[in-house]
């Protein structure tokens, strides 16, 4: 179903915008990585672990943290793991504090991840940014990659800004406020446009997405 939605959205945007159509033709259909096996909560834990770290190092730390919870990854299970064990897995003090705050806010209902599909994008973002270490960008990545929301436009993302400039032949990356207005042309499929902006960067570098 999601693949059909992305294909349909790409076709709609391609009819509106010949430059995006050309990019989509070069990049091919959208292929997203699989959803996190631990759900939205697990995806957020992973996002916190990966902040400001290279992929290999972050993956190793995340793997050690996940191994500390042998069963399902839940806020309660993670709260039961001693701080010393989480620090031993490689978490910094700030990331440990952020993960603890996430656990508490999910457990007490400040952040509601059950039946999250019933919440609007802005409702989800509004709750998530109350968590230490989670800003709007992290919430937007959850919406795009985990929840598969089709109309998210992450204007603060460097890759989206650069990809837009590449696609439309701009001399400089548009600032976030300007990019926000430019994204209106892609509604209600701004996530698809963002994904292709990322692809534009990959194509310019000559690597695989």
XYZ file of N, CA, C and O in Angstrom:
836
model
N 0.829 -1.209 0.000
C 0.000 0.000 0.000
C 0.861 1.255 0.000
O 0.644 2.187 -0.756
N 1.889 1.302 0.870
C 2.755 2.478 0.930
C 3.479 2.690 -0.392
O 3.605 3.814 -0.863
N 3.944 1.585 -0.985
C 4.670 1.722 -2.247
C 3.764 2.320 -3.312
O 4.172 3.176 -4.090
N 2.485 1.883 -3.344
C 1.542 2.441 -4.291
C 1.322 3.917 -4.019
O 1.226 4.724 -4.936
N 1.247 4.305 -2.745
C 1.054 5.707 -2.393
C 2.229 6.551 -2.864
O 2.037 7.649 -3.402
N 3.452 6.070 -2.663
C 4.621 6.818 -3.108
C 4.645 6.924 -4.630
O 4.980 7.977 -5.176
N 4.298 5.847 -5.310
C 4.283 5.873 -6.766
C 3.241 6.862 -7.273
O 3.490 7.633 -8.216
N 2.065 6.855 -6.657
C 1.004 7.772 -7.048
C 1.412 9.214 -6.782
O 1.206 10.102 -7.611
N 2.013 9.436 -5.600
C 2.442 10.782 -5.242
C 3.520 11.280 -6.202
O 3.502 12.446 -6.632
N 4.461 10.413 -6.541
C 5.512 10.796 -7.481
C 4.918 11.170 -8.828
O 5.331 12.160 -9.449
N 3.939 10.397 -9.281
C 3.305 10.684 -10.567
C 2.599 12.037 -10.543
O 2.674 12.807 -11.511
N 1.919 12.353 -9.435
C 1.225 13.639 -9.314
C 2.222 14.786 -9.356
O 2.042 15.777 -10.082
N 3.310 14.660 -8.585
C 4.299 15.729 -8.546
C 5.019 15.871 -9.892
O 5.350 16.987 -10.310
N 5.250 14.760 -10.553
C 5.937 14.808 -11.850
C 5.108 15.555 -12.886
O 5.657 16.263 -13.742
N 3.791 15.409 -12.821
C 2.927 16.140 -13.748
C 2.964 17.637 -13.483
O 2.843 18.443 -14.402
N 3.161 18.017 -12.233
C 3.197 19.438 -11.874
C 4.534 20.085 -12.202
O 4.600 21.262 -12.512
N 5.629 19.305 -12.070
C 6.961 19.894 -12.015
C 7.930 19.100 -12.879
O 8.365 18.010 -12.496
N 8.299 19.626 -14.054
C 9.185 18.856 -14.945
C 10.578 18.619 -14.359
O 11.196 17.595 -14.664
N 11.082 19.530 -13.524
C 12.408 19.308 -12.943
C 12.366 18.170 -11.927
O 13.279 17.333 -11.879
N 11.310 18.116 -11.124
C 11.170 16.996 -10.192
C 10.916 15.698 -10.953
O 11.411 14.629 -10.567
N 10.176 15.793 -12.059
C 9.944 14.607 -12.885
C 11.259 14.054 -13.418
O 11.484 12.830 -13.420
N 12.147 14.944 -13.852
C 13.448 14.495 -14.368
C 14.289 13.866 -13.268
O 14.964 12.849 -13.487
N 14.233 14.444 -12.071
C 14.968 13.876 -10.936
C 14.429 12.494 -10.591
O 15.204 11.551 -10.361
N 13.109 12.362 -10.553
C 12.507 11.068 -10.226
C 12.859 10.018 -11.273
O 13.082 8.841 -10.944
N 12.945 10.434 -12.524
C 13.318 9.511 -13.591
C 14.751 9.010 -13.393
O 15.052 7.825 -13.577
N 15.655 9.902 -12.984
C 17.051 9.523 -12.756
C 17.205 8.675 -11.503
O 17.984 7.712 -11.473
N 16.486 9.034 -10.463
C 16.665 8.375 -9.161
C 15.894 7.065 -9.050
O 16.281 6.176 -8.288
N 14.805 6.945 -9.787
C 13.991 5.744 -9.700
C 12.959 5.840 -8.584
O 12.872 6.859 -7.884
N 12.177 4.795 -8.394
C 11.120 4.830 -7.381
C 11.680 4.912 -5.969
O 12.813 4.483 -5.701
N 10.887 5.447 -5.074
C 11.292 5.587 -3.681
C 11.336 4.221 -3.016
O 10.421 3.411 -3.139
N 12.438 3.971 -2.299
C 12.585 2.737 -1.524
C 13.058 3.122 -0.131
O 14.181 3.603 0.027
N 12.208 2.925 0.841
C 12.567 3.255 2.218
C 13.070 2.023 2.946
O 12.665 0.905 2.634
N 13.944 2.254 3.923
C 14.394 1.149 4.763
C 13.203 0.616 5.546
O 12.192 1.295 5.738
N 13.323 -0.611 6.020
C 12.242 -1.206 6.793
C 11.988 -0.450 8.086
O 12.878 0.206 8.628
N 10.788 -0.564 8.589
C 10.462 0.067 9.860
C 11.258 -0.575 10.997
O 11.657 -1.735 10.911
N 11.469 0.181 12.056
C 12.202 -0.328 13.205
C 11.435 -1.495 13.829
O 10.222 -1.372 14.076
N 12.086 -2.634 14.085
C 11.376 -3.778 14.673
C 10.836 -3.492 16.066
O 9.929 -4.194 16.539
N 11.359 -2.466 16.737
C 10.868 -2.092 18.066
C 9.859 -0.951 18.005
O 9.550 -0.337 19.024
N 9.326 -0.677 16.822
C 8.283 0.319 16.691
C 8.783 1.752 16.836
O 9.986 2.028 16.790
N 7.832 2.659 17.014
C 8.172 4.080 17.100
C 9.063 4.375 18.298
O 9.994 5.186 18.208
N 8.821 3.708 19.425
C 9.663 3.928 20.595
C 11.105 3.519 20.295
O 12.050 4.259 20.587
N 11.278 2.359 19.696
C 12.620 1.904 19.349
C 13.301 2.826 18.354
O 14.510 3.055 18.431
N 12.515 3.363 17.425
C 13.082 4.289 16.446
C 13.583 5.560 17.121
O 14.631 6.105 16.744
N 12.864 6.031 18.127
C 13.287 7.237 18.834
C 14.536 6.975 19.678
O 15.439 7.814 19.733
N 14.583 5.820 20.325
C 15.790 5.452 21.078
C 16.987 5.418 20.129
O 18.063 5.953 20.427
N 16.802 4.810 18.983
C 17.888 4.730 18.001
C 18.315 6.122 17.552
O 19.511 6.400 17.413
N 17.361 7.009 17.320
C 17.681 8.361 16.882
C 18.537 9.090 17.910
O 19.493 9.784 17.555
N 18.191 8.917 19.187
C 18.971 9.567 20.246
C 20.395 9.010 20.270
O 21.370 9.752 20.366
N 20.525 7.697 20.171
C 21.855 7.076 20.192
C 22.705 7.575 19.028
O 23.908 7.822 19.180
N 22.089 7.753 17.866
C 22.830 8.093 16.654
C 23.191 9.575 16.551
O 23.964 9.953 15.665
N 22.647 10.415 17.412
C 22.922 11.841 17.308
C 24.417 12.141 17.421
O 25.081 11.686 18.341
N 24.932 12.874 16.426
C 26.312 13.369 16.417
C 27.356 12.257 16.459
O 28.465 12.442 16.974
N 27.013 11.091 15.919
C 27.959 9.983 15.860
C 28.015 9.416 14.453
O 27.023 9.419 13.729
N 29.186 8.895 14.077
C 29.313 8.200 12.804
C 28.528 6.897 12.848
O 28.299 6.327 13.915
N 28.123 6.426 11.667
C 27.234 5.275 11.589
C 27.733 4.026 12.286
O 26.999 3.400 13.044
N 28.996 3.646 12.063
C 29.508 2.397 12.630
C 29.565 2.461 14.154
O 29.156 1.524 14.849
N 30.050 3.572 14.685
C 30.144 3.720 16.138
C 28.760 3.746 16.760
O 28.509 3.116 17.796
N 27.845 4.479 16.138
C 26.486 4.568 16.658
C 25.800 3.210 16.621
O 25.092 2.826 17.567
N 26.001 2.474 15.532
C 25.387 1.141 15.418
C 25.881 0.211 16.514
O 25.105 -0.562 17.086
N 27.176 0.291 16.809
C 27.736 -0.569 17.854
C 27.151 -0.233 19.217
O 26.765 -1.130 19.992
N 27.046 1.053 19.532
C 26.477 1.461 20.821
C 25.006 1.066 20.897
O 24.549 0.529 21.911
N 24.289 1.329 19.815
C 22.867 0.966 19.814
C 22.681 -0.531 20.011
O 21.793 -0.972 20.738
N 23.512 -1.321 19.367
C 23.418 -2.772 19.528
C 23.654 -3.204 20.960
O 22.960 -4.087 21.482
N 24.614 -2.567 21.630
C 24.885 -2.914 23.025
C 23.751 -2.478 23.939
O 23.382 -3.205 24.873
N 23.190 -1.309 23.662
C 22.046 -0.842 24.464
C 20.863 -1.784 24.277
O 20.216 -2.195 25.253
N 20.591 -2.142 23.032
C 19.441 -3.019 22.769
C 19.626 -4.376 23.421
O 18.640 -4.988 23.908
N 20.861 -4.855 23.469
C 21.134 -6.167 24.062
C 20.890 -6.189 25.568
O 20.716 -7.268 26.157
N 20.833 -5.029 26.185
C 20.567 -4.964 27.626
C 19.099 -5.244 27.958
O 18.757 -5.470 29.116
N 18.252 -5.233 26.930
C 16.828 -5.570 27.114
C 16.554 -6.808 26.273
O 16.357 -6.712 25.058
N 16.547 -7.981 26.869
C 16.437 -9.209 26.076
C 15.073 -9.412 25.424
O 14.969 -10.071 24.400
N 14.030 -8.846 25.996
C 12.691 -8.984 25.430
C 12.287 -7.766 24.634
O 13.136 -7.036 24.100
N 10.986 -7.501 24.552
C 10.506 -6.313 23.836
C 11.082 -5.032 24.429
O 11.212 -4.908 25.656
N 11.421 -4.106 23.564
C 11.963 -2.832 24.029
C 10.801 -1.916 24.392
O 10.104 -1.391 23.518
N 10.592 -1.726 25.670
C 9.525 -0.865 26.177
C 10.143 0.160 27.125
O 11.255 -0.041 27.636
N 9.441 1.259 27.396
C 9.966 2.227 28.369
C 10.235 1.590 29.729
O 11.267 1.865 30.353
N 9.322 0.736 30.172
C 9.483 0.112 31.480
C 10.706 -0.796 31.520
O 11.471 -0.796 32.496
N 10.915 -1.555 30.448
C 12.070 -2.458 30.398
C 13.376 -1.676 30.375
O 14.354 -2.055 31.026
N 13.388 -0.563 29.657
C 14.616 0.227 29.573
C 14.874 0.981 30.881
O 16.033 1.134 31.291
N 13.815 1.414 31.532
C 13.984 2.079 32.827
C 14.558 1.133 33.879
O 15.208 1.572 34.833
N 14.312 -0.157 33.711
C 14.808 -1.140 34.677
C 16.297 -1.416 34.517
O 16.912 -2.025 35.400
N 16.888 -0.968 33.418
C 18.323 -1.177 33.203
C 19.092 -0.116 33.991
O 18.822 1.084 33.848
N 20.046 -0.502 34.815
C 20.803 0.484 35.607
C 21.564 1.481 34.742
O 22.037 1.143 33.640
N 21.692 2.689 35.248
C 22.451 3.716 34.536
C 23.870 3.243 34.204
O 24.387 3.508 33.113
N 24.489 2.555 35.156
C 25.872 2.109 34.947
C 25.983 1.187 33.741
O 26.966 1.236 32.990
N 24.980 0.345 33.534
C 25.011 -0.571 32.395
C 24.856 0.198 31.078
O 25.521 -0.121 30.081
N 23.980 1.190 31.082
C 23.779 1.976 29.869
C 25.005 2.825 29.554
O 25.390 2.965 28.390
N 25.650 3.359 30.594
C 26.887 4.095 30.372
C 27.972 3.148 29.873
O 28.770 3.496 29.008
N 27.983 1.944 30.406
C 28.956 0.951 29.961
C 28.757 0.546 28.516
O 29.712 0.140 27.840
N 27.524 0.658 28.031
C 27.251 0.346 26.622
C 27.743 1.447 25.687
O 27.784 1.252 24.473
N 28.087 2.596 26.272
C 28.638 3.673 25.454
C 27.817 4.941 25.405
O 28.192 5.884 24.704
N 26.707 5.003 26.146
C 25.903 6.215 26.135
C 26.593 7.330 26.910
O 27.109 7.117 28.009
N 26.571 8.521 26.343
C 27.064 9.688 27.062
C 26.052 10.074 28.134
O 24.901 9.600 28.140
N 26.448 10.954 29.029
C 25.530 11.406 30.081
C 24.312 12.093 29.481
O 23.176 11.878 29.947
N 24.523 12.895 28.438
C 23.401 13.603 27.815
C 22.430 12.644 27.132
O 21.205 12.805 27.243
N 22.974 11.649 26.445
C 22.097 10.698 25.761
C 21.368 9.805 26.750
O 20.209 9.443 26.540
N 22.030 9.452 27.824
C 21.373 8.673 28.874
C 20.209 9.473 29.447
O 19.105 8.939 29.624
N 20.443 10.751 29.721
C 19.384 11.593 30.263
C 18.223 11.725 29.276
O 17.043 11.716 29.667
N 18.542 11.834 27.977
C 17.501 11.956 26.964
C 16.665 10.684 26.870
O 15.434 10.736 26.777
N 17.329 9.528 26.902
C 16.599 8.266 26.824
C 15.747 8.059 28.073
O 14.600 7.599 27.989
N 16.271 8.418 29.237
C 15.477 8.328 30.460
C 14.240 9.229 30.369
O 13.135 8.844 30.765
N 14.434 10.430 29.859
C 13.307 11.358 29.740
C 12.265 10.828 28.760
O 11.054 10.921 29.011
N 12.728 10.261 27.640
C 11.799 9.650 26.683
C 11.004 8.536 27.348
O 9.777 8.468 27.213
N 11.691 7.671 28.087
C 11.014 6.560 28.753
C 9.933 7.067 29.718
O 8.809 6.572 29.733
N 10.297 8.060 30.516
C 9.344 8.588 31.498
C 8.138 9.238 30.811
O 7.000 9.031 31.236
N 8.391 9.975 29.739
C 7.298 10.691 29.089
C 6.378 9.747 28.311
O 5.177 10.005 28.189
N 6.920 8.655 27.783
C 6.055 7.651 27.152
C 5.273 6.898 28.226
O 4.068 6.657 28.095
N 5.950 6.563 29.312
C 5.296 5.811 30.383
C 4.173 6.608 31.041
O 3.129 6.050 31.405
N 4.365 7.926 31.196
C 3.334 8.706 31.897
C 2.289 9.305 30.959
O 1.383 10.016 31.386
N 2.429 9.031 29.658
C 1.416 9.484 28.709
C 1.645 10.855 28.110
O 0.831 11.323 27.305
N 2.747 11.519 28.472
C 3.058 12.804 27.842
C 3.271 12.622 26.347
O 2.807 13.429 25.531
N 3.983 11.564 25.994
C 4.162 11.180 24.598
C 3.394 9.883 24.376
O 3.658 8.882 25.050
N 2.441 9.911 23.470
C 1.589 8.747 23.217
C 2.021 8.103 21.899
O 1.899 8.714 20.825
N 2.548 6.892 21.989
C 3.005 6.187 20.792
C 2.063 5.051 20.395
O 2.156 4.545 19.282
N 1.172 4.654 21.285
C 0.164 3.663 20.921
C -0.894 4.338 20.044
O -1.322 5.448 20.325
N -1.283 3.648 18.975
C -2.253 4.190 18.028
C -1.833 5.575 17.548
O -2.652 6.485 17.405
N -0.531 5.712 17.308
C 0.012 7.008 16.911
C -0.541 7.452 15.566
O -0.578 8.648 15.253
N -1.022 6.496 14.769
C -1.580 6.835 13.471
C -2.806 7.713 13.542
O -3.180 8.360 12.555
N -3.431 7.786 14.707
C -4.612 8.626 14.863
C -4.259 10.082 15.132
O -5.126 10.948 15.124
N -2.995 10.357 15.394
C -2.570 11.718 15.701
C -2.082 12.421 14.434
O -1.518 11.798 13.537
N -2.294 13.733 14.391
C -1.797 14.512 13.259
C -0.288 14.671 13.376
O 0.302 14.469 14.444
N 0.327 15.080 12.279
C 1.778 15.307 12.288
C 2.150 16.321 13.366
O 3.099 16.107 14.128
N 1.442 17.428 13.421
C 1.790 18.476 14.377
C 1.546 18.042 15.817
O 2.282 18.448 16.722
N 0.528 17.242 16.056
C 0.301 16.719 17.406
C 1.481 15.862 17.852
O 1.940 15.959 18.999
N 1.965 15.022 16.951
C 3.105 14.153 17.272
C 4.345 14.997 17.538
O 5.060 14.780 18.524
N 4.615 15.960 16.668
C 5.796 16.805 16.840
C 5.711 17.583 18.148
O 6.683 17.662 18.906
N 4.541 18.150 18.429
C 4.365 18.954 19.636
C 4.687 18.162 20.896
O 5.304 18.684 21.837
N 4.285 16.894 20.937
C 4.572 16.055 22.105
C 6.043 15.651 22.144
O 6.679 15.686 23.204
N 6.583 15.264 20.998
C 7.949 14.737 20.983
C 8.987 15.783 21.357
O 9.988 15.465 22.008
N 8.772 17.032 20.975
C 9.788 18.045 21.259
C 9.826 18.424 22.738
O 10.724 19.172 23.152
N 8.912 17.881 23.533
C 9.009 18.083 24.985
C 10.060 17.165 25.600
O 10.444 17.349 26.764
N 10.515 16.180 24.844
C 11.505 15.222 25.337
C 12.907 15.807 25.179
O 13.253 16.347 24.121
N 13.673 15.689 26.216
C 15.068 16.141 26.153
C 15.799 15.430 25.016
O 15.710 14.219 24.857
N 16.509 16.201 24.202
C 17.292 15.613 23.123
C 16.529 15.343 21.846
O 17.110 14.881 20.864
N 15.230 15.610 21.824
C 14.443 15.416 20.606
C 13.924 16.774 20.146
O 13.180 17.446 20.863
N 14.346 17.187 18.957
C 13.863 18.421 18.362
C 12.916 18.133 17.217
O 12.572 16.981 16.934
N 12.525 19.177 16.549
C 11.565 19.023 15.458
C 12.107 18.114 14.355
O 11.383 17.295 13.804
N 13.419 18.253 14.036
C 13.985 17.438 12.958
C 13.859 15.951 13.269
O 13.469 15.151 12.411
N 14.186 15.547 14.499
C 14.085 14.135 14.874
C 12.644 13.651 14.754
O 12.389 12.542 14.266
N 11.711 14.484 15.189
C 10.295 14.119 15.075
C 9.891 13.978 13.613
O 9.139 13.056 13.246
N 10.387 14.858 12.761
C 10.052 14.783 11.336
C 10.620 13.523 10.699
O 9.970 12.903 9.831
N 11.818 13.113 11.107
C 12.387 11.874 10.567
C 11.542 10.665 10.980
O 11.352 9.727 10.192
N 11.023 10.684 12.202
C 10.125 9.616 12.639
C 8.881 9.587 11.760
O 8.427 8.519 11.319
N 8.335 10.760 11.493
C 7.129 10.834 10.669
C 7.374 10.284 9.268
O 6.545 9.548 8.717
N 8.511 10.618 8.680
C 8.778 10.195 7.303
C 9.149 8.721 7.220
O 8.573 7.961 6.429
N 10.097 8.294 8.040
C 10.681 6.967 7.854
C 10.005 5.862 8.651
O 10.037 4.696 8.240
N 9.418 6.200 9.790
C 8.768 5.167 10.606
C 7.258 5.160 10.407
O 6.657 4.106 10.253
N 6.660 6.332 10.385
C 5.203 6.426 10.274
C 4.734 6.580 8.837
O 3.534 6.519 8.571
N 5.675 6.811 7.916
C 5.369 6.883 6.486
C 4.372 7.996 6.163
O 3.516 7.828 5.281
N 4.485 9.118 6.853
C 3.614 10.258 6.560
C 4.068 10.908 5.261
O 5.257 11.100 5.025
N 3.108 11.293 4.432
C 3.416 11.733 3.069
C 3.607 13.241 2.918
O 4.070 13.692 1.871
N 3.253 14.028 3.925
C 3.293 15.479 3.733
C 4.134 16.175 4.801
O 3.673 17.091 5.476
N 5.373 15.731 4.964
C 6.309 16.324 5.920
C 7.414 17.022 5.124
O 7.965 16.455 4.175
N 7.756 18.228 5.533
C 8.740 19.030 4.793
C 9.775 19.549 5.775
O 9.622 20.611 6.384
N 10.885 18.808 5.964
C 11.890 19.166 6.982
C 12.819 20.280 6.518
O 13.913 20.037 6.002
N 12.389 21.504 6.719
C 13.090 22.656 6.145
C 14.463 22.893 6.774
O 15.293 23.595 6.196
N 14.703 22.330 7.958
C 16.007 22.515 8.605
C 17.024 21.463 8.195
O 18.185 21.532 8.615
N 16.607 20.513 7.388
C 17.506 19.434 6.998
C 18.467 19.912 5.905
O 18.041 20.394 4.844
N 19.755 19.759 6.170
C 20.768 20.238 5.228
C 20.661 19.528 3.883
O 20.823 20.142 2.826
N 20.374 18.223 3.910
C 20.275 17.467 2.669
C 19.108 17.920 1.805
O 19.226 18.000 0.573
N 17.976 18.206 2.433
C 16.815 18.683 1.674
C 17.116 20.057 1.073
O 16.814 20.318 -0.095
N 17.732 20.924 1.850
C 18.069 22.257 1.346
C 19.055 22.163 0.174
O 18.899 22.832 -0.852
N 20.073 21.321 0.340
C 21.074 21.172 -0.727
C 20.464 20.513 -1.955
O 20.723 20.924 -3.089
N 19.661 19.472 -1.742
C 19.036 18.783 -2.863
C 18.078 19.670 -3.632
O 17.988 19.589 -4.865
N 17.383 20.541 -2.919
C 16.482 21.477 -3.605
C 17.299 22.423 -4.485
O 16.947 22.674 -5.638
N 18.380 22.950 -3.922
C 19.229 23.858 -4.700
C 19.787 23.169 -5.942
O 19.817 23.759 -7.039
N 20.214 21.926 -5.805
C 20.740 21.182 -6.942
C 19.668 20.959 -8.006
O 19.911 21.117 -9.211
N 18.484 20.583 -7.565
C 17.407 20.253 -8.501
C 16.948 21.472 -9.281
O 16.660 21.384 -10.491
N 16.902 22.615 -8.610
C 16.342 23.815 -9.242
C 17.407 24.824 -9.665
O 17.088 25.957 -10.011
N 18.676 24.390 -9.642
C 19.750 25.212 -10.173
C 19.991 26.495 -9.407
O 20.340 27.530 -10.004
N 19.849 26.456 -8.099
C 20.066 27.640 -7.280
C 21.544 27.776 -6.926
O 22.239 26.778 -6.725
N 22.014 28.996 -6.826
C 23.415 29.231 -6.507
C 23.731 28.900 -5.054
O 24.874 28.580 -4.724
N 22.730 28.989 -4.193
C 22.927 28.714 -2.769
C 21.705 27.977 -2.231
O 20.615 28.036 -2.805
N 21.913 27.286 -1.142
C 20.794 26.586 -0.511
C 19.787 27.596 0.030
O 20.177 28.583 0.666
N 18.495 27.372 -0.182
C 17.509 28.295 0.385
C 17.485 28.181 1.902
O 17.616 27.087 2.446
N 17.341 29.298 2.603
C 17.209 29.227 4.055
C 15.906 28.555 4.440
O 14.972 28.485 3.628
N 15.821 28.038 5.660
C 14.625 27.277 6.054
C 13.300 27.997 5.819
O 12.354 27.395 5.303
N 13.214 29.279 6.166
C 11.947 29.991 5.992
C 11.537 30.038 4.523
O 10.370 29.814 4.173
N 12.500 30.320 3.665
C 12.217 30.366 2.228
C 11.844 28.984 1.711
O 10.923 28.840 0.893
N 12.557 27.968 2.168
C 12.268 26.608 1.726
C 10.866 26.188 2.155
O 10.179 25.459 1.433
N 10.432 26.649 3.318
C 9.082 26.327 3.768
C 8.044 26.778 2.775
O 7.113 26.035 2.433
N 8.177 27.997 2.268
C 7.223 28.510 1.288
C 7.344 27.775 -0.042
O 6.333 27.463 -0.691
N 8.568 27.456 -0.431
C 8.764 26.733 -1.691
C 8.124 25.351 -1.651
O 7.679 24.832 -2.674
N 8.077 24.763 -0.476
C 7.505 23.430 -0.352
C 6.012 23.371 -0.557
O 5.449 22.283 -0.779
N 5.346 24.516 -0.494
C 3.890 24.506 -0.663
C 3.473 23.935 -2.008
O 2.392 23.363 -2.138
N 4.337 24.057 -2.991
C 4.019 23.537 -4.325
C 3.913 22.018 -4.342
O 3.329 21.447 -5.268
N 4.462 21.355 -3.330
C 4.473 19.892 -3.298
C 3.354 19.296 -2.444
O 3.250 18.076 -2.337
N 2.568 20.140 -1.776
C 1.489 19.594 -0.958
C 0.528 18.787 -1.817
O 0.268 19.180 -2.964
N -0.050 17.699 -1.339
C 0.097 17.103 -0.006
C 1.141 15.979 0.049
O 1.014 15.052 0.818
N 2.165 16.101 -0.793
C 3.173 15.044 -0.881
C 4.586 15.599 -0.651
O 5.539 15.245 -1.348
N 4.733 16.466 0.340
C 6.037 17.085 0.569
C 7.098 16.081 1.013
O 8.284 16.275 0.733
N 6.703 15.012 1.691
C 7.680 13.988 2.068
C 8.341 13.386 0.834
O 9.551 13.103 0.833
N 7.549 13.179 -0.193
C 8.075 12.595 -1.424
C 9.078 13.551 -2.069
O 10.156 13.139 -2.516
N 8.752 14.831 -2.085
C 9.696 15.814 -2.618
C 10.978 15.839 -1.788
O 12.087 15.927 -2.341
N 10.853 15.742 -0.461
C 12.033 15.721 0.407
C 12.895 14.501 0.108
O 14.132 14.600 0.027
N 12.267 13.355 -0.063
C 13.010 12.139 -0.359
C 13.773 12.275 -1.672
O 14.916 11.811 -1.797
N 13.173 12.921 -2.648
C 13.879 13.110 -3.913
C 14.970 14.181 -3.801
O 15.989 14.101 -4.494
N 14.786 15.160 -2.923
C 15.880 16.114 -2.684
C 17.094 15.388 -2.115
O 18.239 15.658 -2.517
N 16.861 14.471 -1.178
C 17.974 13.662 -0.666
C 18.621 12.858 -1.797
O 19.846 12.730 -1.870
N 17.781 12.318 -2.676
C 18.317 11.556 -3.803
C 19.177 12.433 -4.714
O 20.183 11.974 -5.260
N 18.782 13.685 -4.865
C 19.571 14.597 -5.707
C 20.986 14.748 -5.170
O 21.961 14.809 -5.937
N 21.134 14.786 -3.862
C 22.455 14.891 -3.245
C 23.254 13.625 -3.509
O 24.437 13.670 -3.861
N 22.605 12.453 -3.321
C 23.289 11.191 -3.591
C 23.747 11.105 -5.052
O 24.867 10.687 -5.346
N 22.874 11.520 -5.960
C 23.233 11.460 -7.379
C 24.387 12.401 -7.694
O 25.274 12.069 -8.490
N 24.390 13.561 -7.080
C 25.472 14.537 -7.317
C 26.806 14.002 -6.817
O 27.858 14.274 -7.406
N 26.751 13.222 -5.732
C 27.972 12.637 -5.193
C 28.380 11.360 -5.936
O 29.482 10.853 -5.761
N 27.431 10.819 -6.688
C 27.719 9.609 -7.437
C 27.664 8.344 -6.619
O 28.232 7.316 -6.992
N 26.973 8.406 -5.438
C 26.865 7.202 -4.621
C 25.428 6.710 -4.608
O 24.533 7.332 -5.152
N 25.230 5.522 -3.971
C 23.886 4.935 -3.901
C 23.173 5.477 -2.694
O 23.779 5.727 -1.657
N 21.862 5.615 -2.810
C 21.061 6.115 -1.688
C 20.893 5.044 -0.650
O 20.994 3.874 -0.933
